[in-house]
Amino acid sequence: MAYKIKQLEALTTTELLEIMAARIAVFVVEQQCPYQEVDELDAEAWHIWLEQAGEIAGYARIIETAEGIQIGRVLTPKKYRGQGYGEKLMTEALKEVQQLFPQKSVSLGAQEYAIGFYQNFGFEVCSEVYLEDDIPHVDMTLKS
């Protein structure tokens, strides 16, 4: 298993295609949610993923905003779920956030079913449930 973290200009075309394919497979096809999955934030994001046998086994993007750090697009492809890859990915992502942005607050928008997953890393719910693309979400922040 290998971790990679790169900004857009450092990604190879193959890496970019694999990332976009994984994100679209989970967030658009699997969740049956047609929306503009690739957006302008990809140009400034840090893309972090872990590979297993040459495939993406987990992915997230890290974005610096005026308010702090936003972690998003967190996914584990279906064939790698239930094997601990999500936990490994989030552990690595939070280490990278600490290295790159040590004094910044960290937040994310979580699908409601995943609240417990993020609570295991110290995130707390800080909003009511809201619908984003017809999927229940909550905002969460990392406890300091």
PDB file of C-alpha atoms in Angstrom:
ATOM      1  CA  MET A   1       0.000   0.000   0.000  1.00  0.00           C
ATOM      2  CA  ALA A   2       1.300   3.463  -0.908  1.00  0.00           C
ATOM      3  CA  TYR A   3       0.149   6.993  -0.050  1.00  0.00           C
ATOM      4  CA  LYS A   4       0.377   9.852  -2.482  1.00  0.00           C
ATOM      5  CA  ILE A   5      -0.377  13.532  -2.068  1.00  0.00           C
ATOM      6  CA  LYS A   6      -0.077  16.013  -4.903  1.00  0.00           C
ATOM      7  CA  GLN A   7      -1.500  19.243  -6.185  1.00  0.00           C
ATOM      8  CA  LEU A   8      -3.043  19.336  -9.647  1.00  0.00           C
ATOM      9  CA  GLU A   9       0.053  20.450 -11.566  1.00  0.00           C
ATOM     10  CA  ALA A  10       2.068  17.548 -10.111  1.00  0.00           C
ATOM     11  CA  LEU A  11      -0.471  14.843 -11.020  1.00  0.00           C
ATOM     12  CA  THR A  12       0.262  12.698 -14.029  1.00  0.00           C
ATOM     13  CA  THR A  13      -2.537  12.449 -16.573  1.00  0.00           C
ATOM     14  CA  THR A  14      -3.054   8.817 -15.552  1.00  0.00           C
ATOM     15  CA  GLU A  15      -3.347   9.755 -11.858  1.00  0.00           C
ATOM     16  CA  LEU A  16      -5.830  12.516 -12.676  1.00  0.00           C
ATOM     17  CA  LEU A  17      -7.965  10.165 -14.779  1.00  0.00           C
ATOM     18  CA  GLU A  18      -7.928   7.495 -12.047  1.00  0.00           C
ATOM     19  CA  ILE A  19      -8.945  10.038  -9.382  1.00  0.00           C
ATOM     20  CA  MET A  20     -11.783  11.437 -11.482  1.00  0.00           C
ATOM     21  CA  ALA A  21     -12.980   7.938 -12.414  1.00  0.00           C
ATOM     22  CA  ALA A  22     -13.054   6.884  -8.731  1.00  0.00           C
ATOM     23  CA  ARG A  23     -14.902  10.034  -7.658  1.00  0.00           C
ATOM     24  CA  ILE A  24     -17.488   9.806 -10.445  1.00  0.00           C
ATOM     25  CA  ALA A  25     -17.995   6.074  -9.804  1.00  0.00           C
ATOM     26  CA  VAL A  26     -18.851   6.710  -6.136  1.00  0.00           C
ATOM     27  CA  PHE A  27     -20.466  10.143  -6.015  1.00  0.00           C
ATOM     28  CA  VAL A  28     -22.313  10.243  -9.353  1.00  0.00           C
ATOM     29  CA  VAL A  29     -22.938   6.661 -10.503  1.00  0.00           C
ATOM     30  CA  GLU A  30     -23.194   4.685  -7.247  1.00  0.00           C
ATOM     31  CA  GLN A  31     -25.107   7.379  -5.357  1.00  0.00           C
ATOM     32  CA  GLN A  32     -27.189   8.171  -8.455  1.00  0.00           C
ATOM     33  CA  CYS A  33     -26.495  11.849  -7.993  1.00  0.00           C
ATOM     34  CA  PRO A  34     -25.924  13.813 -11.192  1.00  0.00           C
ATOM     35  CA  TYR A  35     -23.936  16.937 -10.332  1.00  0.00           C
ATOM     36  CA  GLN A  36     -20.772  18.746 -11.417  1.00  0.00           C
ATOM     37  CA  GLU A  37     -18.356  16.452  -9.582  1.00  0.00           C
ATOM     38  CA  VAL A  38     -15.166  17.988 -10.985  1.00  0.00           C
ATOM     39  CA  ASP A  39     -15.026  21.639  -9.952  1.00  0.00           C
ATOM     40  CA  GLU A  40     -12.774  24.686  -9.691  1.00  0.00           C
ATOM     41  CA  LEU A  41     -11.583  23.610  -6.228  1.00  0.00           C
ATOM     42  CA  ASP A  42      -9.677  20.717  -7.796  1.00  0.00           C
ATOM     43  CA  ALA A  43      -7.178  23.216  -9.210  1.00  0.00           C
ATOM     44  CA  GLU A  44      -6.104  24.381  -5.738  1.00  0.00           C
ATOM     45  CA  ALA A  45      -6.668  21.207  -3.723  1.00  0.00           C
ATOM     46  CA  TRP A  46      -4.158  18.769  -2.362  1.00  0.00           C
ATOM     47  CA  HIS A  47      -5.242  15.363  -3.688  1.00  0.00           C
ATOM     48  CA  ILE A  48      -4.420  12.500  -1.331  1.00  0.00           C
ATOM     49  CA  TRP A  49      -4.978   8.858  -2.081  1.00  0.00           C
ATOM     50  CA  LEU A  50      -3.791   5.444  -1.173  1.00  0.00           C
ATOM     51  CA  GLU A  51      -3.084   2.748  -3.683  1.00  0.00           C
ATOM     52  CA  GLN A  52      -3.410  -0.980  -3.346  1.00  0.00           C
ATOM     53  CA  ALA A  53      -2.241  -3.204  -6.200  1.00  0.00           C
ATOM     54  CA  GLY A  54      -2.012  -0.150  -8.480  1.00  0.00           C
ATOM     55  CA  GLU A  55      -5.615   0.951  -7.843  1.00  0.00           C
ATOM     56  CA  ILE A  56      -7.072   3.776  -5.784  1.00  0.00           C
ATOM     57  CA  ALA A  57      -8.235   2.253  -2.483  1.00  0.00           C
ATOM     58  CA  GLY A  58      -9.129   5.603  -0.889  1.00  0.00           C
ATOM     59  CA  TYR A  59      -9.150   9.275  -1.859  1.00  0.00           C
ATOM     60  CA  ALA A  60      -9.769  12.718  -0.354  1.00  0.00           C
ATOM     61  CA  ARG A  61      -8.973  16.291  -1.220  1.00  0.00           C
ATOM     62  CA  ILE A  62      -7.687  18.973   1.137  1.00  0.00           C
ATOM     63  CA  ILE A  63      -8.545  22.594   0.438  1.00  0.00           C
ATOM     64  CA  GLU A  64      -7.297  25.710   2.209  1.00  0.00           C
ATOM     65  CA  THR A  65     -10.013  28.364   2.571  1.00  0.00           C
ATOM     66  CA  ALA A  66     -10.147  31.710   4.375  1.00  0.00           C
ATOM     67  CA  GLU A  67     -11.963  29.950   7.249  1.00  0.00           C
ATOM     68  CA  GLY A  68      -9.547  27.027   7.542  1.00  0.00           C
ATOM     69  CA  ILE A  69      -9.008  23.631   5.989  1.00  0.00           C
ATOM     70  CA  GLN A  70     -11.803  21.709   4.301  1.00  0.00           C
ATOM     71  CA  ILE A  71     -11.488  17.965   3.736  1.00  0.00           C
ATOM     72  CA  GLY A  72     -13.807  16.662   1.054  1.00  0.00           C
ATOM     73  CA  ARG A  73     -14.614  14.066  -1.586  1.00  0.00           C
ATOM     74  CA  VAL A  74     -13.613  11.343   0.895  1.00  0.00           C
ATOM     75  CA  LEU A  75     -14.224   7.937  -0.642  1.00  0.00           C
ATOM     76  CA  THR A  76     -13.352   4.287  -0.583  1.00  0.00           C
ATOM     77  CA  PRO A  77     -14.219   2.393  -3.777  1.00  0.00           C
ATOM     78  CA  LYS A  78     -16.744  -0.394  -3.232  1.00  0.00           C
ATOM     79  CA  LYS A  79     -14.249  -3.248  -3.645  1.00  0.00           C
ATOM     80  CA  TYR A  80     -12.041  -1.832  -0.845  1.00  0.00           C
ATOM     81  CA  ARG A  81     -14.750  -1.067   1.726  1.00  0.00           C
ATOM     82  CA  GLY A  82     -14.768  -2.805   5.084  1.00  0.00           C
ATOM     83  CA  GLN A  83     -11.019  -3.436   4.992  1.00  0.00           C
ATOM     84  CA  GLY A  84      -9.781  -0.407   6.964  1.00  0.00           C
ATOM     85  CA  TYR A  85      -8.739   1.712   3.973  1.00  0.00           C
ATOM     86  CA  GLY A  86     -11.025   4.608   4.945  1.00  0.00           C
ATOM     87  CA  GLU A  87      -9.454   4.784   8.397  1.00  0.00           C
ATOM     88  CA  LYS A  88      -5.945   4.624   6.946  1.00  0.00           C
ATOM     89  CA  LEU A  89      -6.784   7.363   4.444  1.00  0.00           C
ATOM     90  CA  MET A  90      -8.232   9.728   7.082  1.00  0.00           C
ATOM     91  CA  THR A  91      -5.308   9.114   9.421  1.00  0.00           C
ATOM     92  CA  GLU A  92      -2.875  10.047   6.653  1.00  0.00           C
ATOM     93  CA  ALA A  93      -4.988  13.024   5.512  1.00  0.00           C
ATOM     94  CA  LEU A  94      -5.057  14.467   9.035  1.00  0.00           C
ATOM     95  CA  LYS A  95      -1.275  14.018   9.360  1.00  0.00           C
ATOM     96  CA  GLU A  96      -0.807  15.912   6.092  1.00  0.00           C
ATOM     97  CA  VAL A  97      -3.155  18.693   7.243  1.00  0.00           C
ATOM     98  CA  GLN A  98      -1.123  19.053  10.461  1.00  0.00           C
ATOM     99  CA  GLN A  99       2.119  19.271   8.474  1.00  0.00           C
ATOM    100  CA  LEU A 100       0.868  21.640   5.783  1.00  0.00           C
ATOM    101  CA  PHE A 101      -1.466  23.816   7.887  1.00  0.00           C
ATOM    102  CA  PRO A 102      -0.602  23.336  11.585  1.00  0.00           C
ATOM    103  CA  GLN A 103      -2.562  26.285  12.997  1.00  0.00           C
ATOM    104  CA  LYS A 104      -5.720  26.049  10.866  1.00  0.00           C
ATOM    105  CA  SER A 105      -9.111  24.694  11.894  1.00  0.00           C
ATOM    106  CA  VAL A 106     -10.329  21.612  10.007  1.00  0.00           C
ATOM    107  CA  SER A 107     -13.879  20.946   8.847  1.00  0.00           C
ATOM    108  CA  LEU A 108     -15.828  18.754   6.466  1.00  0.00           C
ATOM    109  CA  GLY A 109     -19.321  18.101   5.182  1.00  0.00           C
ATOM    110  CA  ALA A 110     -20.247  14.521   6.040  1.00  0.00           C
ATOM    111  CA  GLN A 111     -23.008  12.374   4.694  1.00  0.00           C
ATOM    112  CA  GLU A 112     -25.257  11.644   7.658  1.00  0.00           C
ATOM    113  CA  TYR A 113     -24.567   7.902   7.684  1.00  0.00           C
ATOM    114  CA  ALA A 114     -20.807   8.604   8.102  1.00  0.00           C
ATOM    115  CA  ILE A 115     -21.031  10.786  11.240  1.00  0.00           C
ATOM    116  CA  GLY A 116     -19.696   7.999  13.487  1.00  0.00           C
ATOM    117  CA  PHE A 117     -16.754   7.373  11.159  1.00  0.00           C
ATOM    118  CA  TYR A 118     -15.616  11.008  11.424  1.00  0.00           C
ATOM    119  CA  GLN A 119     -16.324  11.186  15.162  1.00  0.00           C
ATOM    120  CA  ASN A 120     -13.686   8.451  15.585  1.00  0.00           C
ATOM    121  CA  PHE A 121     -11.133  11.011  14.343  1.00  0.00           C
ATOM    122  CA  GLY A 122     -12.296  13.774  16.697  1.00  0.00           C
ATOM    123  CA  PHE A 123     -14.799  15.576  14.473  1.00  0.00           C
ATOM    124  CA  GLU A 124     -17.956  17.011  16.045  1.00  0.00           C
ATOM    125  CA  VAL A 125     -21.259  17.804  14.354  1.00  0.00           C
ATOM    126  CA  CYS A 126     -21.739  21.592  14.145  1.00  0.00           C
ATOM    127  CA  SER A 127     -24.890  21.932  12.022  1.00  0.00           C
ATOM    128  CA  GLU A 128     -28.357  20.575  11.566  1.00  0.00           C
ATOM    129  CA  VAL A 129     -28.891  17.929   8.908  1.00  0.00           C
ATOM    130  CA  TYR A 130     -29.275  19.475   5.452  1.00  0.00           C
ATOM    131  CA  LEU A 131     -29.763  18.090   1.981  1.00  0.00           C
ATOM    132  CA  GLU A 132     -26.964  18.383  -0.534  1.00  0.00           C
ATOM    133  CA  ASP A 133     -27.953  16.881  -3.885  1.00  0.00           C
ATOM    134  CA  ASP A 134     -30.798  15.111  -2.056  1.00  0.00           C
ATOM    135  CA  ILE A 135     -28.384  13.367   0.322  1.00  0.00           C
ATOM    136  CA  PRO A 136     -28.551  14.165   4.088  1.00  0.00           C
ATOM    137  CA  HIS A 137     -25.338  15.871   5.272  1.00  0.00           C
ATOM    138  CA  VAL A 138     -24.012  17.615   8.370  1.00  0.00           C
ATOM    139  CA  ASP A 139     -21.096  19.983   8.838  1.00  0.00           C
ATOM    140  CA  MET A 140     -18.382  18.762  11.214  1.00  0.00           C
ATOM    141  CA  THR A 141     -15.320  20.399  12.770  1.00  0.00           C
ATOM    142  CA  LEU A 142     -12.228  18.806  14.259  1.00  0.00           C
ATOM    143  CA  LYS A 143     -11.901  19.335  17.999  1.00  0.00           C
ATOM    144  CA  SER A 144      -8.720  21.201  18.890  1.00  0.00           C
TER     145      SER A 144
END
